[in-house]
Amino acid sequence: MTTRPMPGSQSSLREANRQRLLGALERYGAITQVELAEVTGLSAATVSTIVKELLGTGEVDTRNTVRSGRRAQLVRLAQPSGLGVGVHVGRRSLRVLVGDQQHDVLAERSLPLPGDHRVDTTLDRVALLIVDLVEQIGSSIDEVGGIGVVLPAPVDPRTGLVSGRGVLSGWEGVAVGEVLSRRVRAPVVVENDATAALIAESRFGAARGCSDVVYVRASHLTGAGMLVGGRLHRGRRGIAGEIGHVEVDAAGAICQCGSRGCLNTVVGADALVDLLRISRSGITLRDLVALANEGDPGCRQVVADAGATIGSVVAGLALAFDPECVVVGGELAETGEILLGPLREAIRRRVMLTGDEAVRVLPAELGQRAEVRGAAALAFDAARPVAGAAAQGGVS
Ligand SMILES: [Zn+2]
């Protein structure tokens, strides 16, 4: 005898809807009932009925908040269990975050890395930092349900290995997931930085509620992530969105990848600070951003020109994918409209199919935390694949 509901019956449908809703709560943390209806595709009445049942059984609770100036009630899982760890290995920095199932940040630390950091010593550091942070919040390493690791390189979604040649020297062919899961004994997911930031912005930030998004990460190098019809588009080998290697100057410099005149050779940090060698010799990307924000005309010009060049490449993506919005993040985006204005204008000039503003170009909301928050969200998805699949109606 089995007590499983028959497929297609009323009770199996109700159970599937319930799982879908619980899956969405695991993905998004605290969320309103209106948003729950949007991301699960269930009707408002069904969401309301299921939430009442779950409140009755104590599986969820509610908390009051303010959304767009109005009072709203957030629904969340009542007893978060397990921890998710996000790790962002950047070109010059390392950031590790420990979060709970409600996607609250419990502990976080960032460290500078040497420019040519090695994979083995960096992964050693990552493992030690995870243990440290977990102890700091009085938990044990056994409570870590999953780890998401974000790298500044394309990652093959089938293998978790770095897939671009020459883009992250020393890391190609290294099974980062295996190395780290041996040390911390939790499932590890490896992801590209722009894609991880897109996941965070679409679940918790500027692209919340949008199902067709291009996320542009303008930092030391430039890359993009794409959400198409609510699903991540990584391509076959994870190369999709590597706009830093689109040719913008046929007579330009040779890129890391071996091609000539890639976007990165024109708007990468080295190229930008090199343009300032006469007026502001020896500055870093961080200095450039700070000086532009303080009104330095040369630095503002460099950032604005970079915005226009990036915009001309993103316009191509916008024509290919017709997104609802383009979200711009990364260190260069901390200059706000200095970068965004010319970037928006370059897209508008090339994508004028509808007369009104065809594509909204928005600043990212999560700042330097976007990648690591996306990584932690992936860690929870990896720890609970069933619930993750149940919420496929939302952002994947
Ligand atoms: Zn290139």
Short mmCIF file of C-alpha atoms and ligand atoms in Angstrom, two decimals:
data_model
loop_
_atom_site.label_atom_id
_atom_site.label_comp_id
_atom_site.label_asym_id
_atom_site.label_seq_id
_atom_site.Cartn_x
_atom_site.Cartn_y
_atom_site.Cartn_z
CA MET A 1 0.00 0.00 0.00
CA THR A 2 1.16 3.48 -0.72
CA THR A 3 -0.15 6.78 0.55
CA ARG A 4 1.41 8.75 -2.32
CA PRO A 5 -1.22 10.83 -4.06
CA MET A 6 -2.12 9.66 -7.57
CA PRO A 7 -0.50 11.77 -10.29
CA GLY A 8 -2.98 14.26 -11.71
CA SER A 9 -5.29 14.03 -8.69
CA GLN A 10 -6.34 17.10 -6.69
CA SER A 11 -4.08 16.18 -3.76
CA SER A 12 -1.01 15.60 -5.95
CA LEU A 13 -1.58 18.99 -7.58
CA ARG A 14 -1.89 20.65 -4.17
CA GLU A 15 1.32 18.97 -2.99
CA ALA A 16 3.16 20.05 -6.16
CA ASN A 17 2.01 23.64 -5.65
CA ARG A 18 3.09 23.53 -2.02
CA GLN A 19 6.56 22.27 -3.02
CA ARG A 20 6.77 24.95 -5.68
CA LEU A 21 6.03 27.64 -3.11
CA LEU A 22 8.49 26.22 -0.56
CA GLY A 23 11.11 26.03 -3.30
CA ALA A 24 10.56 29.72 -4.10
CA LEU A 25 10.98 30.64 -0.41
CA GLU A 26 14.29 28.76 -0.34
CA ARG A 27 15.42 30.64 -3.45
CA TYR A 28 14.34 34.15 -2.58
CA GLY A 29 14.43 34.23 1.22
CA ALA A 30 11.78 36.64 2.52
CA ILE A 31 9.29 37.59 -0.21
CA THR A 32 5.77 39.09 -0.48
CA GLN A 33 2.73 37.05 -1.52
CA VAL A 34 2.40 39.10 -4.72
CA GLU A 35 6.01 38.26 -5.62
CA LEU A 36 5.42 34.61 -4.70
CA ALA A 37 2.58 34.49 -7.21
CA GLU A 38 4.83 36.05 -9.87
CA VAL A 39 7.78 33.69 -9.41
CA THR A 40 5.78 30.47 -9.00
CA GLY A 41 3.15 31.21 -11.66
CA LEU A 42 0.44 30.29 -9.11
CA SER A 43 -2.66 32.45 -8.69
CA ALA A 44 -2.84 34.94 -5.83
CA ALA A 45 -5.70 32.93 -4.30
CA THR A 46 -3.69 29.67 -4.39
CA VAL A 47 -0.65 31.38 -2.86
CA SER A 48 -2.82 32.84 -0.10
CA THR A 49 -4.38 29.42 0.66
CA ILE A 50 -1.02 27.62 0.80
CA VAL A 51 0.60 30.36 2.91
CA LYS A 52 -2.29 30.06 5.42
CA GLU A 53 -1.76 26.29 5.61
CA LEU A 54 2.00 26.71 6.07
CA LEU A 55 1.45 29.34 8.78
CA GLY A 56 -0.87 26.84 10.49
CA THR A 57 1.76 24.10 10.45
CA GLY A 58 4.48 26.54 11.55
CA GLU A 59 6.58 25.98 8.41
CA VAL A 60 6.60 29.69 7.51
CA ASP A 61 6.26 32.94 9.42
CA THR A 62 5.71 36.54 8.38
CA ARG A 63 7.46 39.82 8.98
CA ASN A 64 6.36 43.39 8.18
CA THR A 65 8.40 45.63 5.92
CA VAL A 66 8.08 48.64 3.60
CA ARG A 67 8.20 48.14 -0.20
CA SER A 68 8.10 51.15 -2.54
CA GLY A 69 6.83 53.32 0.32
CA ARG A 70 3.99 50.93 1.22
CA ARG A 71 3.62 48.52 4.07
CA ALA A 72 4.06 44.94 2.97
CA GLN A 73 4.22 41.55 4.61
CA LEU A 74 7.10 39.21 3.83
CA VAL A 75 6.69 35.44 4.03
CA ARG A 76 9.75 33.38 4.94
CA LEU A 77 10.67 29.88 6.07
CA ALA A 78 10.21 29.64 9.81
CA GLN A 79 13.19 27.53 10.76
CA PRO A 80 16.16 28.12 8.54
CA SER A 81 18.37 25.08 8.71
CA GLY A 82 21.88 24.80 7.37
CA LEU A 83 24.33 27.38 6.10
CA GLY A 84 25.30 28.38 2.58
CA VAL A 85 28.75 29.74 1.76
CA GLY A 86 29.52 32.12 -1.10
CA VAL A 87 33.12 32.60 -2.27
CA HIS A 88 34.17 35.23 -4.78
CA VAL A 89 37.70 34.81 -6.10
CA GLY A 90 38.47 38.05 -7.93
CA ARG A 91 41.60 39.06 -9.80
CA ARG A 92 42.79 41.11 -6.83
CA SER A 93 40.53 40.15 -3.93
CA LEU A 94 38.82 37.31 -2.16
CA ARG A 95 35.43 37.60 -0.45
CA VAL A 96 33.72 34.89 1.59
CA LEU A 97 30.21 35.09 2.99
CA VAL A 98 28.23 32.73 5.22
CA GLY A 99 24.44 33.04 4.96
CA ASP A 100 21.33 31.24 6.15
CA GLN A 101 18.39 29.90 4.22
CA GLN A 102 16.57 33.23 4.46
CA HIS A 103 19.55 34.68 2.56
CA ASP A 104 20.54 36.82 5.53
CA VAL A 105 24.29 37.47 5.74
CA LEU A 106 25.64 36.02 9.00
CA ALA A 107 29.37 36.59 8.53
CA GLU A 108 31.56 37.99 5.79
CA ARG A 109 35.20 38.85 5.15
CA SER A 110 37.25 40.11 2.25
CA LEU A 111 41.01 40.05 1.66
CA PRO A 112 43.28 41.48 -1.02
CA LEU A 113 45.00 38.91 -3.28
CA PRO A 114 48.29 39.36 -5.14
CA GLY A 115 47.81 40.01 -8.87
CA ASP A 116 49.19 36.61 -9.86
CA HIS A 117 47.65 34.52 -7.06
CA ARG A 118 48.06 30.77 -7.37
CA VAL A 119 45.20 28.33 -7.33
CA ASP A 120 46.49 26.06 -4.52
CA THR A 121 47.35 28.80 -2.02
CA THR A 122 44.13 30.69 -2.81
CA LEU A 123 41.97 27.58 -2.24
CA ASP A 124 43.89 26.97 1.04
CA ARG A 125 42.94 30.47 2.11
CA VAL A 126 39.32 29.95 1.08
CA ALA A 127 39.03 26.75 3.16
CA LEU A 128 40.58 28.41 6.22
CA LEU A 129 38.35 31.47 5.89
CA ILE A 130 35.21 29.32 5.67
CA VAL A 131 36.15 27.44 8.85
CA ASP A 132 36.96 30.74 10.58
CA LEU A 133 33.71 32.46 9.66
CA VAL A 134 31.57 29.44 10.56
CA GLU A 135 33.25 29.30 13.99
CA GLN A 136 32.80 33.04 14.40
CA ILE A 137 28.99 32.63 14.29
CA GLY A 138 29.12 29.72 16.74
CA SER A 139 28.25 27.05 14.17
CA SER A 140 30.06 23.93 13.06
CA ILE A 141 31.38 23.11 9.59
CA ASP A 142 28.91 20.17 9.42
CA GLU A 143 26.12 22.71 9.12
CA VAL A 144 27.43 23.97 5.77
CA GLY A 145 24.99 22.58 3.19
CA GLY A 146 26.75 23.89 0.09
CA ILE A 147 29.42 26.24 -1.26
CA GLY A 148 29.26 28.43 -4.35
CA VAL A 149 32.59 29.56 -5.81
CA VAL A 150 32.71 32.42 -8.30
CA LEU A 151 35.67 32.87 -10.66
CA PRO A 152 36.61 35.73 -13.01
CA ALA A 153 36.49 33.43 -16.04
CA PRO A 154 33.97 31.48 -18.12
CA VAL A 155 33.04 28.20 -16.42
CA ASP A 156 31.86 25.12 -18.32
CA PRO A 157 28.42 24.35 -16.82
CA ARG A 158 28.88 20.59 -17.47
CA THR A 159 32.23 20.22 -15.70
CA GLY A 160 32.67 23.27 -13.46
CA LEU A 161 36.10 23.84 -15.06
CA VAL A 162 37.39 27.17 -16.41
CA SER A 163 36.65 26.99 -20.14
CA GLY A 164 38.30 30.05 -21.70
CA ARG A 165 41.91 29.78 -22.81
CA GLY A 166 44.40 32.23 -21.33
CA VAL A 167 41.84 34.10 -19.22
CA LEU A 168 42.79 32.82 -15.74
CA SER A 169 46.24 31.38 -15.91
CA GLY A 170 46.94 28.44 -13.60
CA TRP A 171 43.23 27.70 -13.03
CA GLU A 172 42.50 25.93 -16.31
CA GLY A 173 41.79 22.24 -15.82
CA VAL A 174 41.75 22.55 -12.01
CA ALA A 175 38.71 20.87 -10.46
CA VAL A 176 38.07 23.68 -7.96
CA GLY A 177 34.84 22.02 -6.79
CA GLU A 178 36.53 18.70 -6.01
CA VAL A 179 39.53 20.27 -4.27
CA LEU A 180 37.34 22.40 -2.03
CA SER A 181 34.67 19.78 -1.29
CA ARG A 182 37.41 17.39 -0.11
CA ARG A 183 38.42 19.99 2.49
CA VAL A 184 35.04 21.28 3.59
CA ARG A 185 32.92 18.19 2.84
CA ALA A 186 29.98 19.97 1.22
CA PRO A 187 28.78 20.12 -2.39
CA VAL A 188 30.54 22.89 -4.35
CA VAL A 189 29.20 24.71 -7.40
CA VAL A 190 31.55 26.81 -9.57
CA GLU A 191 30.20 29.77 -11.52
CA ASN A 192 31.33 32.74 -13.62
CA ASP A 193 31.37 36.14 -11.84
CA ALA A 194 28.93 38.00 -14.12
CA THR A 195 26.45 35.10 -14.01
CA ALA A 196 26.63 34.94 -10.20
CA ALA A 197 26.06 38.70 -9.92
CA LEU A 198 23.11 38.37 -12.31
CA ILE A 199 21.59 35.65 -10.10
CA ALA A 200 21.87 37.94 -7.05
CA GLU A 201 20.53 41.04 -8.83
CA SER A 202 17.60 39.06 -10.26
CA ARG A 203 16.66 37.46 -6.93
CA PHE A 204 17.49 40.25 -4.48
CA GLY A 205 18.43 43.41 -6.41
CA ALA A 206 17.74 45.67 -9.40
CA ALA A 207 16.39 42.97 -11.75
CA ARG A 208 13.88 41.49 -9.29
CA GLY A 209 10.77 40.46 -11.17
CA CYS A 210 12.38 40.70 -14.65
CA SER A 211 12.60 37.51 -16.68
CA ASP A 212 14.71 38.83 -19.59
CA VAL A 213 17.83 40.57 -18.35
CA VAL A 214 21.30 41.40 -19.58
CA TYR A 215 23.66 42.00 -16.65
CA VAL A 216 26.88 43.85 -17.50
CA ARG A 217 29.81 43.55 -15.15
CA ALA A 218 32.22 46.44 -15.82
CA SER A 219 35.24 45.98 -13.61
CA HIS A 220 38.94 45.14 -14.21
CA LEU A 221 37.56 43.29 -17.23
CA THR A 222 34.07 43.35 -18.70
CA GLY A 223 31.64 40.44 -19.01
CA ALA A 224 27.91 39.84 -19.11
CA GLY A 225 25.30 37.40 -17.86
CA MET A 226 21.96 36.70 -19.48
CA LEU A 227 18.57 35.66 -18.21
CA VAL A 228 16.31 34.58 -21.07
CA GLY A 229 12.65 33.79 -20.33
CA GLY A 230 13.48 33.42 -16.62
CA ARG A 231 16.34 30.99 -17.22
CA LEU A 232 20.08 31.56 -17.14
CA HIS A 233 21.68 31.36 -20.53
CA ARG A 234 25.27 30.09 -20.15
CA GLY A 235 25.68 28.50 -23.56
CA ARG A 236 27.24 25.09 -24.21
CA ARG A 237 30.64 25.78 -22.62
CA GLY A 238 29.82 28.79 -20.45
CA ILE A 239 31.20 31.27 -22.97
CA ALA A 240 27.85 33.07 -23.50
CA GLY A 241 28.10 36.70 -22.41
CA GLU A 242 31.91 36.95 -22.68
CA ILE A 243 31.51 40.38 -24.30
CA GLY A 244 34.99 41.41 -23.15
CA HIS A 245 36.25 39.50 -26.20
CA VAL A 246 34.02 41.12 -28.81
CA GLU A 247 36.16 43.04 -31.32
CA VAL A 248 35.77 46.82 -31.04
CA ASP A 249 39.05 47.99 -32.62
CA ALA A 250 40.24 46.08 -35.67
CA ALA A 251 43.68 47.75 -35.39
CA GLY A 252 43.84 47.50 -31.58
CA ALA A 253 46.13 45.74 -29.13
CA ILE A 254 46.35 41.97 -28.77
CA CYS A 255 44.15 40.64 -25.92
CA GLN A 256 44.92 37.95 -23.33
CA CYS A 257 42.85 35.58 -25.48
CA GLY A 258 45.16 36.12 -28.50
CA SER A 259 42.67 38.09 -30.61
CA ARG A 260 43.09 41.71 -31.66
CA GLY A 261 41.15 44.70 -30.36
CA CYS A 262 38.79 42.95 -27.89
CA LEU A 263 36.54 45.18 -25.73
CA ASN A 264 38.79 44.35 -22.74
CA THR A 265 41.81 45.86 -24.52
CA VAL A 266 39.91 49.16 -24.73
CA VAL A 267 37.89 49.35 -21.46
CA GLY A 268 39.85 46.96 -19.21
CA ALA A 269 41.43 48.57 -16.12
CA ASP A 270 44.95 48.52 -17.62
CA ALA A 271 43.77 50.30 -20.77
CA LEU A 272 41.80 52.92 -18.83
CA VAL A 273 44.57 53.88 -16.41
CA ASP A 274 47.04 53.90 -19.29
CA LEU A 275 44.97 56.67 -20.94
CA LEU A 276 45.66 58.77 -17.82
CA ARG A 277 49.42 58.24 -17.76
CA ILE A 278 50.07 61.96 -18.45
CA SER A 279 47.51 63.59 -16.14
CA ARG A 280 47.25 60.93 -13.39
CA SER A 281 50.26 58.69 -13.62
CA GLY A 282 50.31 55.41 -11.66
CA ILE A 283 46.69 55.27 -10.47
CA THR A 284 44.57 52.14 -9.99
CA LEU A 285 41.01 51.42 -11.13
CA ARG A 286 39.82 52.22 -7.60
CA ASP A 287 41.55 55.64 -7.77
CA LEU A 288 40.07 56.28 -11.21
CA VAL A 289 36.54 55.60 -9.91
CA ALA A 290 37.09 57.82 -6.84
CA LEU A 291 38.58 60.69 -8.90
CA ALA A 292 35.75 60.52 -11.46
CA ASN A 293 33.23 60.73 -8.62
CA GLU A 294 35.11 63.75 -7.20
CA GLY A 295 34.73 65.50 -10.57
CA ASP A 296 38.20 65.07 -12.13
CA PRO A 297 37.49 65.94 -15.80
CA GLY A 298 40.07 63.57 -17.32
CA CYS A 299 38.85 60.61 -15.27
CA ARG A 300 35.22 61.44 -16.07
CA GLN A 301 36.06 61.51 -19.77
CA VAL A 302 37.76 58.11 -19.61
CA VAL A 303 34.77 56.55 -17.80
CA ALA A 304 32.24 58.16 -20.16
CA ASP A 305 34.10 56.92 -23.25
CA ALA A 306 34.25 53.44 -21.72
CA GLY A 307 30.48 53.61 -21.14
CA ALA A 308 29.84 54.46 -24.80
CA THR A 309 32.11 51.63 -26.01
CA ILE A 310 30.56 49.06 -23.66
CA GLY A 311 27.09 50.31 -24.68
CA SER A 312 27.81 49.74 -28.36
CA VAL A 313 28.65 46.09 -27.63
CA VAL A 314 25.70 45.60 -25.25
CA ALA A 315 23.42 47.01 -27.97
CA GLY A 316 24.31 43.93 -30.03
CA LEU A 317 23.24 41.67 -27.17
CA ALA A 318 20.07 43.72 -26.70
CA LEU A 319 19.19 43.20 -30.38
CA ALA A 320 19.91 39.47 -30.10
CA PHE A 321 17.97 38.87 -26.86
CA ASP A 322 15.49 41.80 -26.56
CA PRO A 323 15.80 42.13 -22.75
CA GLU A 324 13.43 43.98 -20.45
CA CYS A 325 16.34 45.63 -18.72
CA VAL A 326 20.10 45.95 -18.74
CA VAL A 327 21.61 46.06 -15.23
CA VAL A 328 25.12 47.48 -14.93
CA GLY A 329 27.36 46.50 -12.01
CA GLY A 330 31.06 46.08 -11.24
CA GLU A 331 33.57 48.57 -9.90
CA LEU A 332 33.32 50.97 -12.86
CA ALA A 333 29.54 51.22 -12.31
CA GLU A 334 30.25 52.91 -8.95
CA THR A 335 30.63 56.10 -11.03
CA GLY A 336 26.83 55.98 -11.59
CA GLU A 337 25.57 58.13 -14.46
CA ILE A 338 29.10 59.05 -15.59
CA LEU A 339 29.29 55.49 -16.98
CA LEU A 340 25.58 54.74 -17.35
CA GLY A 341 24.58 57.88 -19.29
CA PRO A 342 26.78 57.24 -22.36
CA LEU A 343 26.17 53.47 -22.08
CA ARG A 344 22.39 54.03 -22.14
CA GLU A 345 22.70 56.48 -25.04
CA ALA A 346 24.79 54.02 -27.09
CA ILE A 347 22.13 51.33 -26.63
CA ARG A 348 19.29 53.75 -27.35
CA ARG A 349 20.93 54.87 -30.61
CA ARG A 350 21.23 51.33 -31.89
CA VAL A 351 18.06 49.77 -30.49
CA MET A 352 15.27 52.08 -31.58
CA LEU A 353 12.64 49.60 -32.58
CA THR A 354 9.75 50.89 -30.48
CA GLY A 355 10.08 54.64 -30.19
CA ASP A 356 9.87 54.74 -26.38
CA GLU A 357 12.82 53.67 -24.27
CA ALA A 358 13.13 50.16 -25.66
CA VAL A 359 15.49 48.85 -22.97
CA ARG A 360 15.72 50.11 -19.41
CA VAL A 361 19.35 50.54 -18.31
CA LEU A 362 19.57 50.37 -14.51
CA PRO A 363 22.39 50.58 -11.97
CA ALA A 364 23.00 47.37 -10.01
CA GLU A 365 21.84 47.48 -6.37
CA LEU A 366 24.05 45.00 -4.56
CA GLY A 367 27.46 46.61 -5.15
CA GLN A 368 30.55 44.54 -4.48
CA ARG A 369 28.48 41.91 -2.69
CA ALA A 370 26.52 40.79 -5.76
CA GLU A 371 28.87 37.97 -6.83
CA VAL A 372 29.25 36.47 -3.38
CA ARG A 373 25.51 36.66 -2.66
CA GLY A 374 24.81 34.94 -5.98
CA ALA A 375 27.36 32.29 -5.01
CA ALA A 376 25.66 31.69 -1.65
CA ALA A 377 22.27 31.39 -3.40
CA LEU A 378 23.78 28.77 -5.74
CA ALA A 379 25.15 26.95 -2.71
CA PHE A 380 21.60 26.56 -1.36
CA ASP A 381 20.33 25.43 -4.76
CA ALA A 382 23.08 22.77 -4.80
CA ALA A 383 22.25 21.64 -1.27
CA ARG A 384 18.56 21.24 -2.10
CA PRO A 385 18.25 20.33 -5.77
CA VAL A 386 14.65 19.09 -5.40
CA ALA A 387 13.35 22.35 -3.94
CA GLY A 388 15.40 24.25 -6.52
CA ALA A 389 13.74 22.33 -9.32
CA ALA A 390 10.31 22.95 -7.79
CA ALA A 391 10.88 26.69 -8.16
CA GLN A 392 11.92 26.49 -11.80
CA GLY A 393 9.01 28.77 -12.66
CA GLY A 394 11.15 31.54 -11.22
CA VAL A 395 14.69 32.59 -11.87
CA SER A 396 16.97 29.62 -12.42
ZN ZN B 1 40.05 38.80 -26.07
#
